Amino acid sequence: MKAILKREIKAYLNGVIGWLFIAVIIAFVGIYFTAYNLSAGYPYFSYTLTAVSFVFLIITPILTMRIMAEERKQKTDQLLLTAPVSVKNIVLGKFLAMLIIFFIPLLLFSFYPLLLLSFGEVPLAECYAAILGFFLYGAANIAIGLFISSITESQVIAAVLTFVVLFIGYMMTGICNLISQSGNFITKILSGFDMATQFRNLTIGVLDIRSIVYFLTVIGFCLFLTYQSIQKRRWS
Amino acid sequence: MIKVENLVKKYGDHIAVDHLSFQVEQGQIYGFLGPNGAGKSTTMNIITGYIAATSGEVTIDGFDIFKEPEAAKKCIGYLPELPPLYFDMTVWEYLIFVAELKGISKNKRIQQITDVMLKTQVDDVKDRLIKNLSKGYRQRVGFAQAILGNPKVIILDEPTVGLDPKQIIEIRDLIKKLSNNHTVILSSHILPEVSALCDTVMIIDHGKLVACDTPEQLSKLMSGANVLDLSVKGSKEDICKVIDSLPDITGYELKERDGSDYYDIIIKTEDKIDIREDIFYAFADRRMPIIKMQFETKSLEDVFLELTNDENKKEALNEGGEAEE
């Protein structure tokens, strides 16, 4: 697993994709941070993170599209699957590599609340809970992208499909309202994929365990599906 | 070393490997031979654990590839048809990655990588990106990857494709050297290569093992009755008369050579009888010169064609019919 993890991180940082991911996320958060927190003097960094959460729709596909699809296209999965490494470790190694790339901008963001501290009082606990939520939300999106990349050989299809799925997860509140204002059986099922609301739960000053468990479940489920899709290809 | 039993692989309705069984002993070179689409690559992919079989068993050094994949995969080095290379890495980075993947301990890594780079002669390109390498070098890097970590079994899918003649000879020498302490299985459709390299040849057609023997035995096996090939100058009647007068001949064929008064004759005789002297004197008496006379021995090529031909024709007809529809 360590070998795969190291290779993927190197591949991201030697190429454009890793830096592009990091740059875009830092740029967007930077713009919103400047507008809301610095210019307007609003001390809640959580507000900025909520506003900027749409950025995942664009950057997650960039990060995840190649992770499995390219291996399959270049037939390098033949090396991984015939090496004495279990499929589980291949999936985990790849996922952790992407998380580490995602972690680089987060590390930078965790200084932002401290920066605000020099201008006055800041609700630090709430800010860091929101950063945790931002991390979990992003990680769940990356896990979904990983799974979608594992079902296709084409990076383009993987990227587009990931965008569509993440968009649905982002817009689910609106979609549910469209179906029924008061809520019914269908909206109840659909709201299971309402990721944006789960993220918002973590930004309003409450460390909602349910939302944390929700994101961990999504991540676990997607990793499991990725594992299954690789195994299935071996059998068919 | 490797035991394959009743291996079956189906892709939908198409049977790629059909109840294949064979055993591979240690320290020998085995050659998989077969026309395109015979199931060579599929079989290799199953043995190495890349794809799963529909049914059947594969054990490598006692480990079942399906039940104990990691232990079994540790014994194997595999070079697939297309070398599995990461184009964004240098040769050195790539080999380090493979060494880590194979779980070679840190203190042995550098030593082993330097070793295989020397063996496969890629040390002069070790700092270049793989995407900038020529096909021959890529093939050799793939080869280096396969033999890294000294696996007991080395499986090579068409290892000399895309190499220039000099490199082919080098790779063949390397394979020969490897067989001293490794078991090597290679697939190829280049017949001279197989007959030159392999101790045992396995001919596969339509997923079935049609023959498995040493190259010499296979040629002998197929030659059957003695066949003499000769060319004689003279008229057809005279030649027929001479041959008819000779004993021990079970059959013959005459063919006129275009634009000359020579005839090509194929004479079949009883087994293990040498009638070359009789033929010589019989024709000499009639003052008919023999310009060529030799025993026909079958090359591996003939064996291969004979074993795989009939079914091929049928298949080709079927496919043609389908295409017309």
Coordinates of C-alpha atoms in Angstrom, one line a residue:
Chain A
M1 CA 0.0 0.0 0.0
K2 CA 2.8 2.4 0.8
A3 CA 4.4 1.9 -2.6
I4 CA 1.1 2.8 -4.3
L5 CA 0.5 5.7 -2.0
K6 CA 3.9 7.2 -2.7
R7 CA 3.7 6.7 -6.4
E8 CA 0.3 8.4 -6.7
I9 CA 1.4 11.4 -4.6
K10 CA 4.5 11.7 -6.8
A11 CA 2.4 11.4 -9.9
Y12 CA 0.1 14.2 -8.8
L13 CA 2.9 16.5 -7.7
N14 CA 5.1 15.8 -10.8
G15 CA 2.2 16.6 -13.1
V16 CA -0.2 19.4 -13.4
I17 CA -3.3 17.8 -11.9
G18 CA -2.2 17.8 -8.2
W19 CA -1.1 21.5 -8.4
L20 CA -4.2 22.5 -10.3
F21 CA -6.4 20.9 -7.7
I22 CA -4.5 22.6 -4.9
A23 CA -4.4 26.0 -6.7
V24 CA -8.1 26.1 -7.6
I25 CA -9.2 25.3 -4.1
I26 CA -6.9 27.8 -2.5
A27 CA -7.9 30.5 -5.0
F28 CA -11.7 30.0 -4.4
V29 CA -11.4 29.8 -0.6
G30 CA -9.0 32.8 -0.8
I31 CA -11.5 35.0 -2.7
Y32 CA -14.4 34.1 -0.4
F33 CA -12.2 34.5 2.7
T34 CA -11.1 37.9 1.6
A35 CA -14.7 39.0 0.8
Y36 CA -16.5 37.6 3.8
N37 CA -14.0 37.5 6.5
L38 CA -11.4 40.1 5.8
S39 CA -13.4 42.8 4.0
A40 CA -16.7 42.4 5.7
G41 CA -15.1 41.6 9.1
Y42 CA -17.3 38.5 9.7
P43 CA -15.5 36.2 12.1
Y44 CA -17.1 32.9 11.0
F45 CA -14.7 31.0 8.7
S46 CA -17.5 28.3 8.6
Y47 CA -19.6 30.7 6.5
T48 CA -16.9 31.0 3.9
L49 CA -16.4 27.2 3.7
T50 CA -20.2 26.7 3.2
A51 CA -20.3 29.2 0.4
V52 CA -17.3 27.7 -1.3
S53 CA -18.4 24.1 -1.1
F54 CA -19.5 24.1 -4.7
V55 CA -15.8 24.1 -5.7
F56 CA -15.8 20.3 -5.1
L57 CA -18.0 19.8 -8.1
I58 CA -15.3 21.2 -10.4
I59 CA -12.1 20.0 -8.7
T60 CA -13.0 16.5 -7.5
P61 CA -13.4 15.1 -11.1
I62 CA -10.0 16.7 -12.0
L63 CA -8.4 14.8 -9.1
T64 CA -10.1 11.5 -9.4
M65 CA -10.7 10.9 -13.1
R66 CA -7.4 9.4 -13.9
I67 CA -6.8 7.4 -10.7
M68 CA -8.3 4.1 -11.9
A69 CA -9.3 4.7 -15.4
E70 CA -5.8 5.5 -16.6
E71 CA -4.4 2.3 -15.0
R72 CA -6.9 0.3 -16.9
K73 CA -6.3 2.1 -20.2
Q74 CA -2.5 1.8 -20.0
K75 CA -2.8 -1.7 -18.8
T76 CA -0.6 -0.9 -15.8
D77 CA -3.3 -2.5 -13.6
Q78 CA -1.7 -5.7 -14.8
L79 CA 1.3 -4.8 -12.8
L80 CA -0.6 -4.0 -9.7
L81 CA -2.9 -6.9 -9.8
T82 CA -0.2 -9.5 -10.5
A83 CA 2.0 -8.0 -7.7
P84 CA 1.8 -9.5 -4.2
V85 CA -0.5 -6.7 -3.1
S86 CA -4.2 -7.1 -2.3
V87 CA -6.9 -5.3 -4.1
K88 CA -8.0 -3.8 -0.8
N89 CA -4.5 -2.2 -0.4
I90 CA -4.5 -0.9 -3.9
V91 CA -7.8 0.9 -3.3
L92 CA -6.8 2.2 0.1
G93 CA -3.4 3.4 -1.2
K94 CA -5.0 5.4 -4.0
F95 CA -7.7 6.9 -1.8
L96 CA -5.2 7.9 0.9
A97 CA -2.9 9.5 -1.8
M98 CA -5.8 11.7 -2.9
L99 CA -6.6 12.6 0.7
I100 CA -3.1 13.7 1.3
I101 CA -3.2 15.9 -1.8
F102 CA -6.5 17.4 -0.4
F103 CA -4.9 17.8 3.0
I104 CA -2.3 20.3 1.7
P105 CA -4.7 23.2 1.1
L106 CA -6.6 22.2 4.3
L107 CA -3.4 22.6 6.3
L108 CA -3.2 26.1 4.9
F109 CA -6.9 26.9 5.7
S110 CA -6.4 25.8 9.3
F111 CA -4.3 28.9 9.8
Y112 CA -7.0 31.2 8.5
P113 CA -9.0 31.4 11.8
L114 CA -5.8 32.1 13.6
L115 CA -5.2 34.9 11.2
L116 CA -8.6 36.4 12.0
L117 CA -7.8 36.2 15.6
S118 CA -5.5 39.2 15.3
F119 CA -8.5 41.4 14.3
G120 CA -10.8 40.4 17.2
E121 CA -12.7 37.5 18.7
V122 CA -13.2 34.4 16.6
P123 CA -15.4 31.3 17.4
L124 CA -12.4 28.9 17.0
A125 CA -14.2 25.7 17.9
E126 CA -16.9 26.4 15.3
C127 CA -14.3 27.2 12.6
Y128 CA -12.4 24.0 13.2
A129 CA -15.6 21.9 13.2
A130 CA -16.4 23.5 9.9
I131 CA -12.9 22.6 8.6
L132 CA -13.4 19.0 9.7
G133 CA -16.7 19.0 7.9
F134 CA -15.1 20.5 4.8
F135 CA -12.5 17.7 5.0
L136 CA -15.1 15.0 5.4
Y137 CA -17.3 16.4 2.6
G138 CA -14.3 16.5 0.3
A139 CA -13.2 13.1 1.2
A140 CA -16.7 11.6 0.5
N141 CA -16.6 13.4 -2.9
I142 CA -13.2 12.0 -3.6
A143 CA -14.4 8.5 -2.7
I144 CA -17.3 8.8 -5.1
G145 CA -14.9 10.0 -7.8
L146 CA -12.6 7.0 -7.1
F147 CA -15.4 4.6 -7.6
I148 CA -16.6 6.1 -10.8
S149 CA -13.1 6.2 -12.1
S150 CA -12.9 2.4 -11.5
I151 CA -15.9 1.6 -13.6
T152 CA -14.6 3.1 -16.8
E153 CA -11.5 3.2 -19.0
S154 CA -12.1 6.7 -20.2
Q155 CA -11.0 9.6 -18.1
V156 CA -13.5 11.9 -19.8
I157 CA -16.4 9.7 -19.0
A158 CA -15.2 9.4 -15.4
A159 CA -14.9 13.1 -15.0
V160 CA -18.3 13.9 -16.5
L161 CA -20.1 11.2 -14.6
T162 CA -18.4 12.3 -11.3
F163 CA -19.5 15.8 -11.9
V164 CA -23.1 14.7 -12.5
V165 CA -23.2 12.5 -9.4
L166 CA -21.6 15.2 -7.2
F167 CA -24.0 17.8 -8.6
I168 CA -27.0 15.7 -7.6
G169 CA -25.5 15.3 -4.2
Y170 CA -25.0 19.0 -4.0
M171 CA -28.4 20.0 -5.2
M172 CA -30.4 17.3 -3.5
T173 CA -32.3 19.7 -1.2
G174 CA -33.6 21.5 -4.2
I175 CA -34.5 18.4 -6.0
C176 CA -36.4 17.1 -3.0
N177 CA -38.3 20.4 -2.8
L178 CA -39.1 20.1 -6.5
I179 CA -40.7 16.7 -6.0
S180 CA -42.7 17.5 -2.9
Q181 CA -42.7 20.5 -0.6
S182 CA -43.9 18.6 2.4
G183 CA -41.8 15.5 1.8
N184 CA -42.9 12.0 0.9
F185 CA -41.6 8.5 0.5
I186 CA -39.4 9.4 -2.5
T187 CA -37.8 12.5 -1.0
K188 CA -37.0 10.5 2.1
I189 CA -35.0 8.0 0.1
L190 CA -33.4 10.7 -2.1
S191 CA -32.4 12.8 0.9
G192 CA -30.1 9.9 1.8
F193 CA -27.8 11.4 -0.8
D194 CA -28.2 15.0 0.4
M195 CA -24.5 15.6 1.1
A196 CA -24.7 19.4 1.1
T197 CA -27.1 19.4 4.0
Q198 CA -25.0 17.0 6.0
F199 CA -22.0 19.3 5.4
R200 CA -24.0 22.3 6.5
N201 CA -24.9 20.5 9.7
L202 CA -21.2 20.6 10.6
T203 CA -20.8 24.3 10.0
I204 CA -23.5 25.7 12.2
G205 CA -21.7 25.4 15.5
V206 CA -22.7 21.8 16.4
L207 CA -20.4 18.8 16.0
D208 CA -23.1 16.6 14.7
I209 CA -22.0 13.0 15.1
R210 CA -24.7 11.8 12.7
S211 CA -23.2 13.8 9.9
I212 CA -19.7 12.6 10.7
V213 CA -21.0 9.0 10.6
Y214 CA -22.8 9.8 7.4
F215 CA -19.7 10.9 5.6
L216 CA -17.6 8.0 7.0
T217 CA -20.3 5.6 5.7
V218 CA -20.3 7.2 2.3
I219 CA -16.6 6.9 2.1
G220 CA -16.6 3.3 3.3
F221 CA -19.4 2.3 0.9
C222 CA -17.6 3.9 -2.1
L223 CA -14.3 2.2 -1.2
F224 CA -16.2 -1.1 -0.9
L225 CA -17.8 -0.5 -4.3
T226 CA -14.4 0.3 -5.9
Y227 CA -13.0 -2.9 -4.5
Q228 CA -16.0 -4.8 -5.9
S229 CA -15.8 -3.2 -9.3
I230 CA -12.1 -4.2 -9.6
Q231 CA -12.8 -7.7 -8.5
K232 CA -15.8 -8.0 -10.8
R233 CA -13.7 -7.1 -13.8
R234 CA -11.3 -9.9 -13.0
W235 CA -14.2 -12.4 -13.0
S236 CA -16.1 -11.3 -16.1
Chain B
M1 CA 6.2 -25.9 -9.8
I2 CA 3.1 -24.9 -11.5
K3 CA 0.1 -27.1 -11.8
V4 CA -2.9 -26.2 -13.9
E5 CA -5.9 -28.4 -13.7
N6 CA -9.1 -28.3 -15.8
L7 CA -8.8 -24.6 -16.3
V8 CA -11.8 -23.0 -18.0
K9 CA -12.3 -19.3 -18.9
K10 CA -15.5 -18.2 -20.6
Y11 CA -16.2 -14.7 -21.9
G12 CA -20.0 -14.9 -22.3
D13 CA -20.5 -17.7 -24.8
H14 CA -17.0 -17.6 -26.0
I15 CA -14.7 -20.2 -24.4
A16 CA -11.2 -18.8 -24.3
V17 CA -9.6 -21.6 -22.3
D18 CA -11.2 -25.0 -22.5
H19 CA -10.3 -27.5 -19.8
L20 CA -6.6 -26.9 -20.0
S21 CA -4.3 -29.0 -17.8
F22 CA -0.6 -29.2 -17.6
Q23 CA 2.3 -29.2 -15.2
V24 CA 5.5 -27.2 -15.2
E25 CA 8.7 -28.5 -13.6
Q26 CA 11.4 -26.4 -12.1
G27 CA 14.4 -25.1 -14.0
Q28 CA 13.1 -25.5 -17.5
I29 CA 11.9 -23.2 -20.2
Y30 CA 8.4 -23.8 -21.5
G31 CA 7.0 -22.4 -24.6
F32 CA 3.4 -21.7 -25.3
L33 CA 2.7 -21.8 -28.9
G34 CA -0.5 -21.1 -30.7
P35 CA -2.2 -19.0 -33.3
N36 CA -3.6 -15.6 -32.4
G37 CA -6.6 -15.9 -30.1
A38 CA -5.7 -19.4 -29.0
G39 CA -5.8 -18.5 -25.4
K40 CA -2.1 -18.1 -24.6
S41 CA -2.4 -14.6 -23.0
T42 CA -5.6 -15.6 -21.2
T43 CA -3.9 -18.6 -19.7
M44 CA -1.0 -16.5 -18.6
N45 CA -3.2 -13.8 -17.2
I46 CA -5.0 -16.5 -15.1
I47 CA -1.8 -18.1 -13.9
T48 CA -0.5 -14.7 -12.7
G49 CA -3.7 -13.8 -11.0
Y50 CA -4.7 -10.9 -13.2
I51 CA -8.0 -12.4 -14.1
A52 CA -9.9 -15.2 -12.5
A53 CA -10.9 -18.4 -14.1
T54 CA -14.4 -19.6 -14.6
S55 CA -13.4 -23.0 -13.1
G56 CA -10.3 -25.0 -12.5
E57 CA -7.3 -24.8 -10.3
V58 CA -3.9 -23.2 -10.5
T59 CA -1.2 -23.8 -7.9
I60 CA 2.2 -22.2 -7.9
D61 CA 4.8 -23.7 -5.7
G62 CA 2.0 -25.2 -3.6
F63 CA 0.0 -22.0 -3.3
D64 CA -3.4 -21.7 -4.9
I65 CA -3.6 -18.5 -6.9
F66 CA -7.3 -18.0 -6.1
K67 CA -7.1 -18.9 -2.4
E68 CA -3.7 -17.5 -1.4
P69 CA -3.1 -15.0 -4.1
E70 CA -0.4 -13.0 -2.3
A71 CA 1.8 -16.0 -1.5
A72 CA 1.4 -17.3 -5.0
K73 CA 2.1 -13.9 -6.7
K74 CA 5.3 -13.6 -4.7
C75 CA 6.7 -16.5 -6.8
I76 CA 5.9 -15.0 -10.1
G77 CA 7.4 -12.3 -12.3
Y78 CA 5.2 -11.4 -15.2
L79 CA 5.8 -9.5 -18.4
P80 CA 2.5 -9.0 -20.1
E81 CA 2.1 -8.5 -23.8
L82 CA 2.2 -4.7 -23.3
P83 CA 4.8 -3.9 -20.7
P84 CA 2.9 -2.3 -17.8
L85 CA 4.9 0.9 -17.6
Y86 CA 4.1 4.3 -16.0
F87 CA 5.1 6.8 -18.6
D88 CA 5.4 9.6 -16.1
M89 CA 8.2 7.9 -14.2
T90 CA 11.9 7.5 -15.0
V91 CA 13.2 3.9 -15.3
W92 CA 14.9 4.2 -11.9
E93 CA 11.8 5.5 -10.2
Y94 CA 9.7 2.8 -11.8
L95 CA 12.0 0.0 -10.7
I96 CA 12.0 1.3 -7.2
F97 CA 8.2 1.4 -7.2
V98 CA 8.1 -2.2 -8.5
A99 CA 10.6 -3.3 -5.8
E100 CA 8.4 -1.7 -3.1
L101 CA 5.3 -3.3 -4.6
K102 CA 7.0 -6.7 -4.6
G103 CA 8.0 -6.2 -0.9
I104 CA 11.8 -6.3 -1.5
S105 CA 13.4 -5.1 1.7
K106 CA 15.0 -1.7 1.7
N107 CA 18.6 -2.8 2.1
K108 CA 18.4 -5.2 -0.9
R109 CA 16.5 -2.9 -3.2
I110 CA 19.3 -0.8 -4.7
Q111 CA 21.5 -3.9 -5.1
Q112 CA 18.8 -5.9 -6.9
I113 CA 17.7 -3.0 -9.1
T114 CA 21.3 -2.3 -10.2
D115 CA 21.6 -6.0 -10.9
V116 CA 18.5 -6.3 -13.1
M117 CA 19.4 -3.1 -14.9
L118 CA 22.8 -4.5 -15.8
K119 CA 21.2 -7.8 -16.9
T120 CA 18.7 -6.1 -19.2
Q121 CA 21.1 -3.3 -20.2
V122 CA 18.8 -0.4 -19.3
D123 CA 21.3 1.2 -16.9
D124 CA 22.3 3.8 -19.5
V125 CA 18.7 5.1 -19.7
K126 CA 17.9 4.8 -16.0
D127 CA 17.3 8.6 -15.5
R128 CA 15.1 9.0 -18.6
L129 CA 11.3 9.2 -18.5
I130 CA 9.8 6.0 -19.8
K131 CA 7.6 7.8 -22.2
N132 CA 10.7 9.0 -24.1
L133 CA 12.1 5.5 -24.5
S134 CA 12.0 3.5 -27.7
K135 CA 9.9 0.3 -27.9
G136 CA 12.9 -1.9 -27.5
Y137 CA 14.0 -0.2 -24.3
R138 CA 10.4 -0.2 -22.9
Q139 CA 10.3 -3.9 -23.5
R140 CA 13.5 -4.3 -21.7
V141 CA 12.3 -2.2 -18.8
G142 CA 9.3 -4.5 -18.6
F143 CA 11.6 -7.4 -18.6
A144 CA 13.7 -5.9 -15.8
Q145 CA 10.5 -5.4 -13.8
A146 CA 9.5 -9.1 -14.3
I147 CA 12.8 -10.5 -13.1
L148 CA 13.2 -8.1 -10.2
G149 CA 13.1 -9.8 -6.8
N150 CA 14.3 -13.2 -8.2
P151 CA 10.9 -14.8 -8.5
K152 CA 10.9 -18.6 -8.9
V153 CA 8.7 -18.5 -12.0
I154 CA 9.1 -16.0 -14.8
I155 CA 6.2 -15.7 -17.2
L156 CA 6.8 -13.8 -20.4
D157 CA 4.1 -13.0 -22.9
E158 CA 5.8 -12.6 -26.3
P159 CA 9.0 -11.2 -24.9
T160 CA 10.8 -10.4 -28.1
V161 CA 8.1 -8.5 -30.0
G162 CA 9.3 -5.2 -31.2
L163 CA 13.0 -5.8 -30.6
D164 CA 15.7 -5.5 -33.2
P165 CA 17.6 -8.8 -34.2
K166 CA 20.5 -8.0 -31.9
Q167 CA 18.3 -7.3 -29.0
I168 CA 16.3 -10.5 -29.7
I169 CA 19.5 -12.5 -29.4
E170 CA 20.4 -10.7 -26.2
I171 CA 17.0 -11.3 -24.7
R172 CA 17.2 -15.0 -25.7
D173 CA 20.5 -15.4 -24.1
L174 CA 19.2 -13.8 -21.0
I175 CA 16.2 -16.1 -20.9
K176 CA 18.6 -19.1 -21.3
K177 CA 20.7 -17.8 -18.4
L178 CA 17.6 -17.3 -16.3
S179 CA 16.6 -20.9 -16.7
N180 CA 19.5 -22.0 -14.6
N181 CA 17.7 -21.0 -11.4
H182 CA 14.2 -20.0 -12.6
T183 CA 11.4 -21.7 -14.3
V184 CA 10.5 -19.7 -17.4
I185 CA 7.2 -19.8 -19.4
L186 CA 7.1 -17.8 -22.5
S187 CA 4.6 -17.5 -25.3
S188 CA 5.4 -16.8 -28.8
H189 CA 4.2 -17.3 -32.3
I190 CA 7.7 -17.1 -33.6
L191 CA 8.5 -20.8 -34.1
P192 CA 12.3 -20.7 -34.5
E193 CA 12.4 -18.8 -31.2
V194 CA 10.5 -21.5 -29.4
S195 CA 12.4 -24.4 -30.9
A196 CA 15.7 -22.6 -30.1
L197 CA 14.9 -21.7 -26.5
C198 CA 12.4 -24.1 -25.0
D199 CA 12.9 -27.4 -23.3
T200 CA 9.2 -28.2 -23.7
V201 CA 6.7 -26.8 -26.2
M202 CA 3.0 -26.7 -25.5
I203 CA 0.9 -26.1 -28.5
I204 CA -2.4 -24.5 -27.7
D205 CA -5.3 -24.1 -30.0
H206 CA -8.8 -22.9 -29.2
G207 CA -8.0 -23.0 -25.5
K208 CA -7.0 -26.7 -25.6
L209 CA -3.6 -28.3 -25.3
V210 CA -3.0 -30.1 -28.5
A211 CA 0.6 -31.2 -27.9
C212 CA 3.2 -31.0 -25.2
D213 CA 6.7 -32.4 -25.8
T214 CA 10.3 -31.4 -26.5
P215 CA 10.7 -29.7 -29.9
E216 CA 12.7 -32.6 -31.2
Q217 CA 10.1 -35.2 -30.1
L218 CA 7.4 -33.2 -31.7
S219 CA 9.1 -33.0 -35.1
K220 CA 9.8 -36.8 -34.9
L221 CA 6.3 -37.6 -33.8
M222 CA 4.8 -35.9 -36.7
S223 CA 7.1 -37.1 -39.5
G224 CA 5.7 -40.6 -39.4
A225 CA 6.7 -42.6 -42.5
N226 CA 9.9 -41.9 -44.3
V227 CA 9.5 -39.3 -47.0
L228 CA 12.1 -38.7 -49.7
D229 CA 12.2 -35.6 -51.7
L230 CA 14.0 -35.7 -55.0
S231 CA 14.3 -34.1 -58.4
V232 CA 15.2 -36.1 -61.5
K233 CA 15.7 -35.1 -65.2
G234 CA 13.8 -37.3 -67.6
S235 CA 10.4 -38.1 -69.1
K236 CA 7.5 -38.9 -67.0
E237 CA 7.0 -42.5 -68.3
D238 CA 10.7 -43.3 -67.7
I239 CA 10.6 -42.0 -64.2
C240 CA 7.4 -43.9 -63.3
K241 CA 9.0 -47.1 -64.8
V242 CA 12.1 -46.7 -62.6
I243 CA 10.2 -46.1 -59.4
D244 CA 7.7 -48.9 -60.1
S245 CA 10.7 -51.3 -60.4
L246 CA 11.9 -50.4 -56.9
P247 CA 10.9 -52.4 -53.8
D248 CA 9.5 -51.0 -50.5
I249 CA 7.8 -47.9 -51.9
T250 CA 4.4 -47.3 -50.5
G251 CA 3.5 -44.3 -52.7
Y252 CA 4.9 -41.5 -54.8
E253 CA 3.9 -38.2 -56.4
L254 CA 5.2 -36.5 -59.5
K255 CA 5.3 -32.9 -60.3
E256 CA 6.7 -31.2 -63.3
R257 CA 8.9 -28.3 -62.7
D258 CA 7.9 -25.3 -64.8
G259 CA 10.1 -24.4 -67.7
S260 CA 12.5 -27.3 -67.5
D261 CA 12.5 -31.1 -68.0
Y262 CA 13.0 -31.8 -64.3
Y263 CA 10.4 -33.6 -62.2
D264 CA 10.0 -33.1 -58.5
I265 CA 9.2 -36.4 -56.9
I266 CA 8.0 -37.2 -53.4
I267 CA 8.5 -40.9 -52.5
K268 CA 7.1 -42.5 -49.4
T269 CA 8.7 -45.7 -48.1
E270 CA 8.2 -48.2 -45.3
D271 CA 9.5 -46.9 -42.0
K272 CA 13.2 -47.0 -41.3
I273 CA 14.3 -48.2 -44.7
D274 CA 16.9 -46.3 -46.5
I275 CA 16.5 -46.8 -50.2
R276 CA 18.5 -43.8 -51.4
E277 CA 21.3 -46.0 -52.8
D278 CA 18.8 -48.2 -54.7
I279 CA 17.2 -45.1 -56.2
F280 CA 20.6 -43.7 -57.2
Y281 CA 21.7 -46.8 -59.0
A282 CA 18.3 -47.4 -60.6
F283 CA 18.3 -43.9 -62.1
A284 CA 22.0 -44.0 -62.9
D285 CA 21.5 -47.2 -65.0
R286 CA 19.1 -45.4 -67.2
R287 CA 21.4 -42.4 -67.3
M288 CA 18.8 -40.1 -65.7
P289 CA 20.5 -37.6 -63.5
I290 CA 19.3 -37.0 -59.9
I291 CA 20.0 -33.4 -59.0
K292 CA 18.5 -33.4 -55.5
M293 CA 17.7 -36.1 -53.0
Q294 CA 17.0 -35.6 -49.3
F295 CA 14.9 -36.9 -46.4
E296 CA 12.0 -34.7 -45.5
T297 CA 12.1 -33.8 -41.9
K298 CA 9.3 -31.7 -40.4
S299 CA 10.1 -28.5 -38.8
L300 CA 8.2 -27.3 -35.8
E301 CA 6.4 -25.0 -38.2
D302 CA 4.9 -28.0 -40.0
V303 CA 3.9 -29.6 -36.8
F304 CA 2.3 -26.4 -35.7
L305 CA 0.4 -26.0 -38.9
E306 CA -0.7 -29.6 -38.9
L307 CA -2.0 -29.5 -35.4
T308 CA -3.8 -26.2 -35.7
N309 CA -4.8 -26.1 -39.3
D310 CA -8.0 -28.1 -39.7
E311 CA -9.9 -26.3 -37.0
N312 CA -8.6 -22.9 -38.2
K313 CA -10.1 -23.5 -41.7
K314 CA -13.4 -24.3 -40.2
E315 CA -13.3 -21.3 -38.0
A316 CA -12.3 -19.0 -40.9
L317 CA -15.3 -20.4 -42.9
N318 CA -17.6 -19.8 -40.0
E319 CA -16.4 -16.3 -39.5
G320 CA -16.6 -15.5 -43.2
G321 CA -20.2 -16.7 -43.1
E322 CA -21.1 -14.5 -40.2
A323 CA -19.5 -11.5 -41.8
E324 CA -21.5 -11.9 -44.9
E325 CA -24.7 -11.9 -42.9

